[in-house]
Amino acid sequence: MSKKTINIPLGSQHISLLEPVRFKFECENETIVGVDSDVGFVHRGVERACTTKFKYDAIGYVVARICGLCAITHSLSYTVAIEKLMDAQVNSKIQYLRTLLLELDRIHSHMLCLSHTAESAGFEAMFMRIMGDREDIMEIQELLTGNRIQFDYISIGGVNRDIDSQRAKEITLRLRELEKKIYGYIEEFENNWSLSLKYKGIGRLSLDEAYKFNAIGPLARASGLAIDVRNEIDYLPYKEIGFEMQLHTDGDIHARNSVRLAEILNSIAMCRNILEGLPDGDIFTKIKGKPTGEVLVRYEAPRGELMYYVKGNKTAMLDRVRIKTPTFASIPAFSHIFMGENYADAPAILASFDPCLSCTAK
Amino acid sequence: MFKKFRKKSPWILHYNAGSCNGCDIEILACLSPKYDLERFGVINTGNPKQSDIFLVTGPVTMRSRERLVELYTQMPEPKVVIAVGSCTCTGGVFRDMYNVEDGIDRYIPVDVYIPGCAASPELIIDGVVKALDILEKKTKEREKPFRLFKDFTLKDGIVSRRESALRIGDDDAKD
């Protein structure tokens, strides 16, 4: 630090932050020239507890508590890992129901991020509008699973609640209403002049940088890097239900918002396809045995790739559970984007990353 | 003037002491149009020195406990602490993990406990309304006259203002 620069801390408790994270910005006049981040405030030791405190059939509900936003992805990744270790097959209805909830979760997470970005740019009315419409998705989730945030929907060998035709009809109806509102947001985010001042050309990440800094999720897709685990895995029937990768080339905050909005539309279309063509079958398959061997499972959480490594030893306690979360992989890219930006834009840029620190610190 | 309107516009300070974000999103959802906590005059503020109600989520992790106590001491009297979520009340699913301190009432006094994983917005609103009553009670308690030097058996003869003023209900028993 030289005499010309000023150090400004952001966090660990700040009005624009949902979670405790600390950024130290080194500023020269208004411009940020150095960033130091500290993400470990919420470390609880879940990985350790998974191997010492809980048995393998309870861990699915424990890892869901790592993160409230992508809870379903965590428990699904773990469950699929255990099912692979026990050589179990689940029928296609279970897979479709799991995918349905995964996509609903993605919609509500992306809407939260969009509203938060709008608030950090000073557009309070947009924040309220999106948060109000987000309640539709929360009600759909409550209808489907019985809880708003921590669903506990997925169990080893199946799902915990069935869906009947009346519920499916209501969910389809509500999703159609939501779709109209999403088109309204796209109109607003594309054409609002004062939002374009805050978003266009700010927080830019080029394609080369995205590749170099190992960016994943919507952050990478906004820069044009075609990375999406949904395109690569075969445990869930994404190709049958009409998954399309959403790409943008600009790499700024506006591009990230556009990618998120396009993904919401794609997710709504996928949910509709699932509800239309839901096959018959049981919602639970009985699985015998104890997990043995090791396995690696990847899924696309709302923020990017989530990786689970599970090692079992034929007893009820597992040997190792390793979780690699999306935000953890994106931190180098975050720190790079902040360089050369105005300090006043820092909260909006940070919100556009959609960071999840309780995932990162576990 | 301030005392009269304190109940009508309490300001909230929200701190995440290591929760899973679930309760934080629900607090945010409370402020959104459907539940609209702001109809009680509540504003979410980032500054501890201007706030009356302290909403804490999460089992206290080792690193966040110092910040938690610091934020609590920076808030002006009278103040109310609300523990949102099962893990804030008791530790919940994170109890006995090596980096977790099993609930916030080990460190700061809690007035309202809100259970649930994640605590639903209806419960949070209910808790905040209860906290408003407690806030009013605490405000009245502060207005009561009290003797500064009431216990001469103490060695230095000084009783701190906090000891005598903040106790609700049982201050007669101490005399």
Coordinates of C-alpha atoms in Angstrom, one line a residue:
Chain A
M1 CA 0.0 0.0 0.0
S2 CA 1.4 3.3 -1.1
K3 CA 0.6 6.8 0.3
K4 CA -1.8 7.5 -2.6
T5 CA -4.2 4.7 -2.0
I6 CA -7.0 4.3 0.6
N7 CA -8.1 1.0 2.0
I8 CA -11.9 0.6 2.3
P9 CA -13.3 -2.5 3.9
L10 CA -16.7 -3.9 2.7
G11 CA -18.1 -6.3 5.3
S12 CA -18.1 -8.5 7.3
Q13 CA -21.5 -7.0 8.1
H14 CA -22.9 -4.7 5.5
I15 CA -26.3 -3.6 4.3
S16 CA -25.8 -4.9 0.8
L17 CA -24.5 -8.3 1.9
L18 CA -26.7 -11.2 2.9
E19 CA -23.8 -13.1 4.3
P20 CA -20.6 -12.3 6.2
V21 CA -17.7 -11.9 3.7
R22 CA -15.0 -9.3 3.9
F23 CA -13.5 -7.5 0.9
K24 CA -10.7 -5.1 1.4
F25 CA -10.6 -2.7 -1.5
E26 CA -7.4 -0.7 -2.1
C27 CA -8.7 2.5 -3.9
E28 CA -6.9 5.2 -5.8
N29 CA -9.3 8.1 -5.9
E30 CA -12.5 6.3 -7.0
T31 CA -10.8 3.4 -8.8
I32 CA -10.2 0.0 -7.2
V33 CA -6.6 -1.1 -7.7
G34 CA -6.4 -4.0 -5.3
V35 CA -8.7 -6.6 -3.7
D36 CA -8.3 -8.9 -0.8
S37 CA -11.2 -11.2 0.1
D38 CA -11.9 -13.2 3.3
V39 CA -14.6 -15.8 3.0
G40 CA -14.3 -18.1 6.0
F41 CA -16.7 -16.5 8.4
V42 CA -19.4 -19.2 8.1
H43 CA -17.2 -22.3 8.3
R44 CA -19.1 -24.8 10.4
G45 CA -17.3 -28.1 9.6
V46 CA -20.0 -30.0 7.8
E47 CA -17.6 -32.3 5.9
R48 CA -16.0 -33.4 9.1
A49 CA -19.3 -34.0 10.8
C50 CA -20.4 -36.1 7.8
T51 CA -17.7 -38.7 8.5
T52 CA -17.9 -38.6 12.4
K53 CA -21.4 -37.7 13.6
F54 CA -24.0 -38.8 11.1
K55 CA -24.8 -42.1 9.4
Y56 CA -24.9 -42.3 5.6
D57 CA -28.6 -42.2 5.4
A58 CA -29.0 -39.0 7.3
I59 CA -26.3 -37.0 5.5
G60 CA -28.6 -36.1 2.7
Y61 CA -30.5 -33.9 5.0
V62 CA -27.4 -32.5 6.7
V63 CA -25.7 -31.4 3.5
A64 CA -28.9 -29.7 2.5
R65 CA -28.2 -27.3 5.4
I66 CA -24.9 -26.2 3.8
C67 CA -26.8 -23.7 1.7
G68 CA -30.4 -22.7 1.8
L69 CA -30.5 -21.5 -1.8
C70 CA -29.1 -24.6 -3.6
A71 CA -30.2 -27.0 -0.8
I72 CA -31.8 -29.4 -3.4
T73 CA -28.7 -29.6 -5.5
H74 CA -26.6 -30.5 -2.5
S75 CA -28.9 -33.3 -1.3
L76 CA -29.5 -34.6 -4.8
S77 CA -25.7 -34.8 -5.5
Y78 CA -25.1 -36.7 -2.3
T79 CA -28.1 -39.0 -2.9
V80 CA -27.0 -39.8 -6.5
A81 CA -23.5 -40.5 -5.2
I82 CA -24.8 -43.0 -2.6
E83 CA -27.1 -44.6 -5.1
K84 CA -24.1 -45.1 -7.4
L85 CA -22.1 -46.6 -4.6
M86 CA -24.9 -49.1 -3.8
D87 CA -25.5 -49.9 -7.5
A88 CA -29.2 -48.8 -7.3
Q89 CA -31.4 -47.8 -10.2
V90 CA -34.3 -45.4 -9.8
N91 CA -37.2 -45.2 -12.2
S92 CA -37.8 -42.4 -14.6
K93 CA -40.6 -40.8 -12.6
I94 CA -38.3 -40.2 -9.6
Q95 CA -35.8 -38.7 -11.9
Y96 CA -38.3 -36.4 -13.5
L97 CA -39.6 -35.2 -10.1
R98 CA -36.1 -34.5 -8.9
T99 CA -35.3 -32.5 -12.1
L100 CA -38.6 -30.6 -11.6
L101 CA -37.6 -29.4 -8.1
L102 CA -34.0 -28.7 -9.2
E103 CA -35.3 -26.3 -11.9
L104 CA -37.8 -24.6 -9.6
D105 CA -35.0 -24.0 -7.2
R106 CA -32.9 -22.5 -10.0
I107 CA -35.7 -20.2 -10.9
H108 CA -36.1 -18.8 -7.4
S109 CA -32.4 -18.5 -6.9
H110 CA -31.9 -16.6 -10.1
M111 CA -34.8 -14.3 -9.3
L112 CA -33.3 -13.6 -5.9
C113 CA -30.0 -12.7 -7.6
L114 CA -31.7 -10.4 -10.1
S115 CA -33.6 -8.5 -7.4
H116 CA -30.5 -8.2 -5.4
T117 CA -28.6 -6.8 -8.3
A118 CA -31.4 -4.3 -9.0
E119 CA -31.3 -3.2 -5.3
S120 CA -27.5 -2.8 -5.3
A121 CA -27.8 -0.6 -8.3
G122 CA -30.2 1.6 -6.4
F123 CA -33.4 0.4 -8.1
E124 CA -35.5 -0.4 -5.1
A125 CA -38.9 -0.7 -7.0
M126 CA -37.5 -3.4 -9.2
F127 CA -36.3 -5.3 -6.1
M128 CA -39.7 -5.2 -4.6
R129 CA -41.4 -6.2 -7.9
I130 CA -39.2 -9.3 -8.4
M131 CA -39.3 -10.3 -4.7
G132 CA -43.1 -10.1 -4.9
D133 CA -43.3 -12.3 -7.9
R134 CA -40.8 -14.7 -6.5
E135 CA -43.4 -15.7 -3.9
D136 CA -45.2 -17.6 -6.8
I137 CA -42.2 -19.9 -7.0
M138 CA -42.0 -20.3 -3.2
E139 CA -45.7 -21.2 -3.1
I140 CA -45.2 -23.8 -5.9
Q141 CA -42.3 -25.3 -3.9
E142 CA -44.5 -25.3 -0.8
L143 CA -47.3 -27.1 -2.8
L144 CA -44.9 -29.7 -4.1
T145 CA -42.7 -30.4 -1.0
G146 CA -44.4 -28.9 2.0
N147 CA -41.7 -26.4 2.9
R148 CA -40.5 -23.1 1.5
I149 CA -36.8 -23.3 1.8
Q150 CA -35.4 -26.5 3.2
F151 CA -37.4 -29.1 1.4
D152 CA -36.0 -32.4 2.5
Y153 CA -37.7 -33.8 -0.6
I154 CA -35.1 -36.2 -1.8
S155 CA -34.3 -39.4 0.0
I156 CA -32.0 -42.2 -0.9
G157 CA -34.0 -44.3 -3.4
G158 CA -36.7 -41.9 -4.3
V159 CA -38.5 -38.7 -3.3
N160 CA -40.7 -38.1 -0.2
R161 CA -43.9 -36.8 -1.7
D162 CA -45.9 -37.7 -4.7
I163 CA -47.6 -35.2 -7.0
D164 CA -51.2 -35.6 -8.2
S165 CA -52.8 -34.3 -11.4
Q166 CA -54.6 -31.4 -9.7
R167 CA -51.4 -30.0 -8.2
A168 CA -49.6 -30.5 -11.5
K169 CA -52.3 -28.5 -13.2
E170 CA -52.1 -25.7 -10.7
I171 CA -48.3 -25.6 -10.9
T172 CA -48.5 -25.3 -14.7
L173 CA -51.0 -22.5 -14.5
R174 CA -48.8 -20.5 -12.1
L175 CA -45.7 -21.1 -14.2
R176 CA -47.5 -19.7 -17.2
E177 CA -48.4 -16.5 -15.2
L178 CA -44.8 -16.2 -14.1
E179 CA -43.5 -16.5 -17.6
K180 CA -45.5 -13.4 -18.6
K181 CA -43.9 -11.5 -15.7
I182 CA -40.4 -12.7 -16.8
Y183 CA -40.9 -11.1 -20.2
G184 CA -41.7 -7.9 -18.4
Y185 CA -38.4 -8.1 -16.6
I186 CA -36.5 -8.7 -19.8
E187 CA -38.1 -5.6 -21.3
E188 CA -37.1 -3.6 -18.2
F189 CA -33.5 -4.9 -18.0
E190 CA -32.9 -4.5 -21.7
N191 CA -34.4 -1.1 -22.3
N192 CA -34.2 0.9 -19.0
W193 CA -31.8 3.7 -19.6
S194 CA -30.8 4.3 -16.0
L195 CA -30.1 0.6 -15.4
S196 CA -28.0 0.5 -18.5
L197 CA -25.7 3.2 -17.0
K198 CA -25.2 0.9 -14.0
Y199 CA -24.9 -2.4 -15.9
K200 CA -23.6 -2.1 -19.4
G201 CA -19.8 -2.3 -19.7
I202 CA -19.3 -2.6 -16.0
G203 CA -17.6 -5.5 -14.3
R204 CA -16.5 -7.0 -17.6
L205 CA -14.9 -10.4 -17.9
S206 CA -13.6 -11.4 -21.3
L207 CA -13.7 -14.9 -22.8
D208 CA -9.9 -15.4 -22.4
E209 CA -10.1 -14.3 -18.8
A210 CA -13.0 -16.5 -18.0
Y211 CA -11.1 -19.4 -19.4
K212 CA -7.9 -18.4 -17.5
F213 CA -9.5 -17.8 -14.2
N214 CA -11.6 -20.9 -14.3
A215 CA -15.0 -19.2 -14.1
I216 CA -18.1 -21.4 -14.0
G217 CA -21.8 -21.1 -14.1
P218 CA -23.7 -18.0 -15.3
L219 CA -20.5 -15.9 -14.8
A220 CA -18.7 -18.0 -17.5
R221 CA -21.7 -18.3 -19.8
A222 CA -22.2 -14.5 -19.8
S223 CA -18.6 -14.3 -21.2
G224 CA -19.3 -16.8 -23.9
L225 CA -17.7 -19.8 -22.3
A226 CA -19.9 -22.8 -23.0
I227 CA -19.8 -24.6 -19.7
D228 CA -22.9 -26.3 -18.3
V229 CA -22.9 -29.5 -16.4
R230 CA -26.5 -30.1 -17.5
N231 CA -25.2 -30.6 -21.0
E232 CA -22.6 -33.2 -19.9
I233 CA -24.3 -35.5 -17.4
D234 CA -26.5 -38.4 -18.1
Y235 CA -28.0 -39.2 -14.6
L236 CA -30.8 -36.7 -15.2
P237 CA -32.9 -36.6 -18.4
Y238 CA -32.0 -33.1 -19.4
K239 CA -31.8 -33.8 -23.1
E240 CA -35.3 -35.2 -23.3
I241 CA -37.0 -32.2 -21.6
G242 CA -35.5 -29.5 -23.8
F243 CA -32.5 -28.1 -22.2
E244 CA -30.7 -25.3 -24.1
M245 CA -27.5 -23.6 -23.1
Q246 CA -27.8 -19.8 -22.8
L247 CA -24.8 -17.8 -23.8
H248 CA -24.0 -14.2 -24.1
T249 CA -20.8 -12.5 -25.3
D250 CA -20.4 -9.2 -23.5
G251 CA -19.4 -10.5 -20.0
D252 CA -20.6 -7.5 -18.1
I253 CA -23.4 -7.2 -15.4
H254 CA -26.0 -6.8 -18.1
A255 CA -24.9 -10.0 -19.8
R256 CA -25.1 -11.9 -16.6
N257 CA -28.6 -10.6 -16.0
S258 CA -29.6 -11.6 -19.5
V259 CA -28.2 -15.1 -19.1
R260 CA -30.1 -15.5 -15.8
L261 CA -33.3 -14.3 -17.4
A262 CA -32.9 -16.6 -20.4
E263 CA -32.2 -19.5 -18.0
I264 CA -35.3 -18.8 -16.0
L265 CA -37.4 -19.0 -19.2
N266 CA -35.6 -22.2 -20.2
S267 CA -36.3 -23.7 -16.8
I268 CA -39.9 -22.8 -16.9
A269 CA -40.2 -24.5 -20.3
M270 CA -38.5 -27.6 -18.9
C271 CA -40.8 -27.7 -15.9
R272 CA -43.8 -27.5 -18.2
N273 CA -42.4 -30.4 -20.3
I274 CA -41.8 -32.5 -17.2
L275 CA -45.3 -31.9 -15.9
E276 CA -46.9 -32.7 -19.2
G277 CA -45.0 -35.9 -19.8
L278 CA -44.7 -37.3 -16.2
P279 CA -44.5 -41.1 -16.4
D280 CA -46.2 -43.4 -14.0
G281 CA -44.4 -45.3 -11.3
D282 CA -43.6 -45.6 -7.6
I283 CA -41.9 -42.7 -5.9
F284 CA -39.6 -45.0 -3.8
T285 CA -37.3 -47.9 -4.5
K286 CA -36.0 -49.9 -1.7
I287 CA -32.2 -50.1 -1.6
K288 CA -30.3 -52.7 0.4
G289 CA -26.7 -52.8 1.4
K290 CA -24.0 -50.4 2.6
P291 CA -22.1 -47.9 0.5
T292 CA -18.6 -49.1 -0.6
G293 CA -16.0 -47.8 -3.0
E294 CA -15.6 -44.2 -4.2
V295 CA -17.5 -42.0 -6.6
L296 CA -17.5 -38.5 -8.0
V297 CA -20.7 -36.7 -8.9
R298 CA -21.2 -33.4 -10.6
Y299 CA -24.3 -31.2 -10.9
E300 CA -25.2 -27.8 -12.1
A301 CA -26.2 -25.7 -9.1
P302 CA -27.7 -22.3 -9.8
R303 CA -24.3 -20.8 -9.5
G304 CA -22.2 -23.3 -11.4
E305 CA -20.7 -26.7 -11.1
L306 CA -21.1 -28.6 -7.7
M307 CA -18.9 -31.6 -7.2
Y308 CA -19.3 -34.3 -4.6
Y309 CA -16.7 -37.0 -3.8
V310 CA -17.9 -39.8 -1.5
K311 CA -15.9 -42.7 -0.2
G312 CA -17.6 -45.6 1.7
N313 CA -16.2 -48.6 3.5
K314 CA -19.1 -51.0 3.9
T315 CA -20.2 -49.5 7.3
A316 CA -22.8 -46.9 8.1
M317 CA -20.1 -44.2 8.6
L318 CA -18.5 -42.9 5.4
D319 CA -14.7 -42.4 5.0
R320 CA -14.7 -39.1 3.2
V321 CA -17.2 -36.6 1.9
R322 CA -15.6 -33.8 -0.2
I323 CA -17.7 -31.0 -1.5
K324 CA -16.4 -28.5 -4.1
T325 CA -18.8 -25.6 -4.4
P326 CA -19.4 -23.2 -7.3
T327 CA -18.5 -19.9 -5.6
F328 CA -15.2 -21.3 -4.3
A329 CA -14.1 -22.0 -7.9
S330 CA -15.1 -18.5 -9.0
I331 CA -13.3 -16.4 -6.4
P332 CA -10.2 -15.7 -8.6
A333 CA -12.4 -14.4 -11.4
F334 CA -14.3 -12.2 -8.8
S335 CA -11.1 -10.6 -7.6
H336 CA -10.0 -10.0 -11.1
I337 CA -13.2 -8.3 -12.2
F338 CA -13.0 -5.8 -9.4
M339 CA -9.7 -4.3 -10.6
G340 CA -10.1 -1.0 -12.4
E341 CA -13.8 -0.5 -11.5
N342 CA -15.3 2.3 -9.5
Y343 CA -15.8 1.7 -5.9
A344 CA -19.4 2.9 -6.2
D345 CA -20.1 0.0 -8.5
A346 CA -18.7 -2.6 -6.2
P347 CA -21.9 -3.7 -4.4
A348 CA -23.7 -4.1 -7.8
I349 CA -20.8 -6.1 -9.2
L350 CA -20.7 -8.3 -6.1
A351 CA -24.4 -8.9 -6.3
S352 CA -24.2 -9.9 -10.0
F353 CA -21.8 -12.7 -9.1
D354 CA -24.5 -14.2 -6.9
P355 CA -21.9 -15.3 -4.3
C356 CA -22.9 -18.0 -1.9
L357 CA -20.6 -17.9 1.1
S358 CA -22.2 -20.5 3.2
C359 CA -21.6 -22.9 0.4
T360 CA -18.0 -21.8 0.1
A361 CA -17.1 -22.0 3.7
K362 CA -19.3 -25.1 4.5
Chain B
M1 CA -40.4 12.4 21.3
F2 CA -38.0 9.5 20.5
K3 CA -39.4 7.3 23.1
K4 CA -43.0 7.9 21.9
F5 CA -42.2 6.8 18.4
R6 CA -39.7 4.2 19.0
K7 CA -42.3 1.5 19.0
K8 CA -43.8 2.7 15.8
S9 CA -40.6 2.6 13.8
P10 CA -38.1 0.1 15.1
W11 CA -35.0 -0.4 12.9
I12 CA -33.7 -3.8 12.3
L13 CA -30.1 -4.9 12.2
H14 CA -29.6 -8.3 10.6
Y15 CA -26.5 -10.4 11.1
N16 CA -25.7 -13.8 9.7
A17 CA -23.6 -15.7 12.2
G18 CA -23.0 -18.7 10.0
S19 CA -26.5 -19.8 8.9
C20 CA -27.4 -21.6 5.7
N21 CA -28.9 -18.5 4.1
G22 CA -32.4 -20.0 4.4
C23 CA -33.5 -17.8 7.2
D24 CA -31.8 -14.8 5.6
I25 CA -33.9 -15.3 2.5
E26 CA -37.0 -15.6 4.6
I27 CA -36.2 -12.3 6.4
L28 CA -35.7 -10.7 2.9
A29 CA -39.0 -12.3 1.9
C30 CA -40.6 -10.7 4.9
L31 CA -39.6 -7.3 3.7
S32 CA -41.0 -8.0 0.2
P33 CA -44.5 -7.0 -0.9
K34 CA -46.4 -10.2 0.1
Y35 CA -45.6 -10.2 3.8
D36 CA -44.5 -6.6 4.0
L37 CA -42.9 -6.3 7.4
E38 CA -42.4 -2.6 6.6
R39 CA -46.0 -1.9 7.4
F40 CA -44.9 -1.9 11.1
G41 CA -42.4 0.8 10.3
V42 CA -39.5 -1.6 10.2
I43 CA -36.5 -0.7 8.1
N44 CA -33.6 -2.9 7.5
T45 CA -30.5 -0.9 8.4
G46 CA -26.9 -1.8 8.1
N47 CA -25.8 0.5 11.0
P48 CA -25.8 -1.0 14.5
K49 CA -25.8 2.4 16.1
Q50 CA -29.2 3.3 14.7
S51 CA -31.0 0.0 15.2
D52 CA -33.3 -1.2 17.9
I53 CA -34.0 -4.9 17.0
F54 CA -31.1 -7.3 16.4
L55 CA -32.1 -10.3 14.1
V56 CA -29.5 -13.0 14.3
T57 CA -29.5 -16.2 12.1
G58 CA -27.2 -19.1 12.3
P59 CA -25.4 -21.1 14.9
V60 CA -22.5 -18.9 16.0
T61 CA -19.3 -19.9 14.3
M62 CA -15.9 -19.3 16.0
R63 CA -15.1 -16.5 13.7
S64 CA -18.4 -14.7 13.7
R65 CA -18.8 -14.6 17.5
E66 CA -16.6 -11.6 18.1
R67 CA -18.4 -9.6 15.5
L68 CA -21.7 -10.7 17.0
V69 CA -20.8 -9.5 20.5
E70 CA -19.3 -6.3 19.0
L71 CA -22.4 -5.5 17.0
Y72 CA -24.5 -6.2 20.1
T73 CA -22.5 -3.8 22.3
Q74 CA -22.6 -1.1 19.6
M75 CA -26.4 -1.0 19.6
P76 CA -27.9 1.7 21.8
E77 CA -30.2 0.8 24.8
P78 CA -33.0 -0.3 24.8
K79 CA -32.5 -3.2 22.4
V80 CA -34.2 -6.5 21.6
V81 CA -32.5 -9.6 20.3
I82 CA -34.4 -12.1 18.1
A83 CA -32.9 -15.5 17.3
V84 CA -34.3 -16.6 14.0
G85 CA -34.2 -20.3 13.1
S86 CA -33.6 -23.6 15.0
C87 CA -29.9 -23.5 14.7
T88 CA -29.8 -20.0 16.2
C89 CA -31.8 -21.1 19.2
T90 CA -30.1 -24.4 20.0
G91 CA -27.5 -25.2 17.4
G92 CA -29.9 -27.4 15.5
V93 CA -28.4 -29.7 13.0
F94 CA -25.0 -28.1 13.4
R95 CA -24.9 -28.8 17.2
D96 CA -21.5 -30.3 18.3
M97 CA -19.7 -29.6 15.1
Y98 CA -16.2 -28.5 15.8
N99 CA -16.5 -24.9 14.7
V100 CA -19.9 -24.1 16.0
E101 CA -21.0 -22.6 19.4
D102 CA -24.5 -24.1 19.7
G103 CA -26.7 -21.1 19.6
I104 CA -26.4 -17.4 20.4
D105 CA -27.6 -17.4 24.0
R106 CA -24.2 -18.4 25.2
Y107 CA -23.0 -15.0 24.2
I108 CA -25.8 -12.4 24.2
P109 CA -29.1 -12.4 26.0
V110 CA -32.0 -13.3 23.7
D111 CA -35.6 -12.0 24.1
V112 CA -37.5 -13.8 21.4
Y113 CA -36.7 -17.3 20.0
I114 CA -38.2 -18.2 16.5
P115 CA -37.9 -21.9 15.8
G116 CA -38.1 -23.6 12.4
C117 CA -35.8 -24.7 9.6
A118 CA -36.1 -22.4 7.8
A119 CA -38.3 -20.2 10.0
S120 CA -41.3 -19.2 7.9
P121 CA -42.1 -15.5 7.3
E122 CA -45.3 -15.7 9.3
L123 CA -43.3 -16.9 12.3
I124 CA -40.7 -14.1 11.8
I125 CA -43.5 -11.5 11.6
D126 CA -45.0 -12.9 14.8
G127 CA -41.6 -12.7 16.5
V128 CA -41.0 -9.2 15.5
V129 CA -44.4 -8.1 16.8
K130 CA -43.6 -9.7 20.1
A131 CA -40.3 -8.0 20.1
L132 CA -42.1 -4.6 19.7
D133 CA -43.9 -5.2 23.0
I134 CA -40.7 -6.1 24.7
L135 CA -39.1 -3.0 23.3
E136 CA -41.9 -0.9 24.7
K137 CA -41.6 -2.6 28.1
K138 CA -37.8 -2.0 28.1
T139 CA -38.3 1.7 27.2
K140 CA -40.7 2.2 30.1
E141 CA -38.4 0.4 32.4
R142 CA -35.6 2.8 31.6
E143 CA -37.9 5.8 32.5
K144 CA -38.4 4.6 36.0
P145 CA -36.4 6.4 38.7
F146 CA -33.7 4.4 40.4
R147 CA -31.1 5.0 43.1
L148 CA -27.7 5.3 41.7
F149 CA -26.0 4.3 45.0
K150 CA -28.5 1.8 46.5
D151 CA -26.3 -0.9 47.8
F152 CA -23.7 0.4 50.2
T153 CA -22.3 -3.0 51.1
L154 CA -20.5 -3.1 47.8
K155 CA -16.8 -2.3 48.1
D156 CA -16.7 0.7 45.7
G157 CA -20.2 1.8 46.3
I158 CA -21.1 2.1 42.7
V159 CA -23.9 0.2 41.0
S160 CA -23.8 0.3 37.3
R161 CA -26.7 1.7 35.5
R162 CA -27.1 -1.3 33.3
E163 CA -27.5 -3.6 36.3
S164 CA -30.4 -1.8 37.8
A165 CA -32.2 -0.3 34.8
L166 CA -32.4 -3.1 32.3
R167 CA -33.8 -5.9 34.5
I168 CA -37.5 -6.4 33.7
G169 CA -39.9 -7.4 36.4
D170 CA -37.6 -8.7 39.1
D171 CA -35.8 -5.4 40.1
D172 CA -37.8 -5.3 43.4
A173 CA -36.4 -8.6 44.4
K174 CA -32.9 -7.2 44.3
D175 CA -33.6 -4.4 46.7

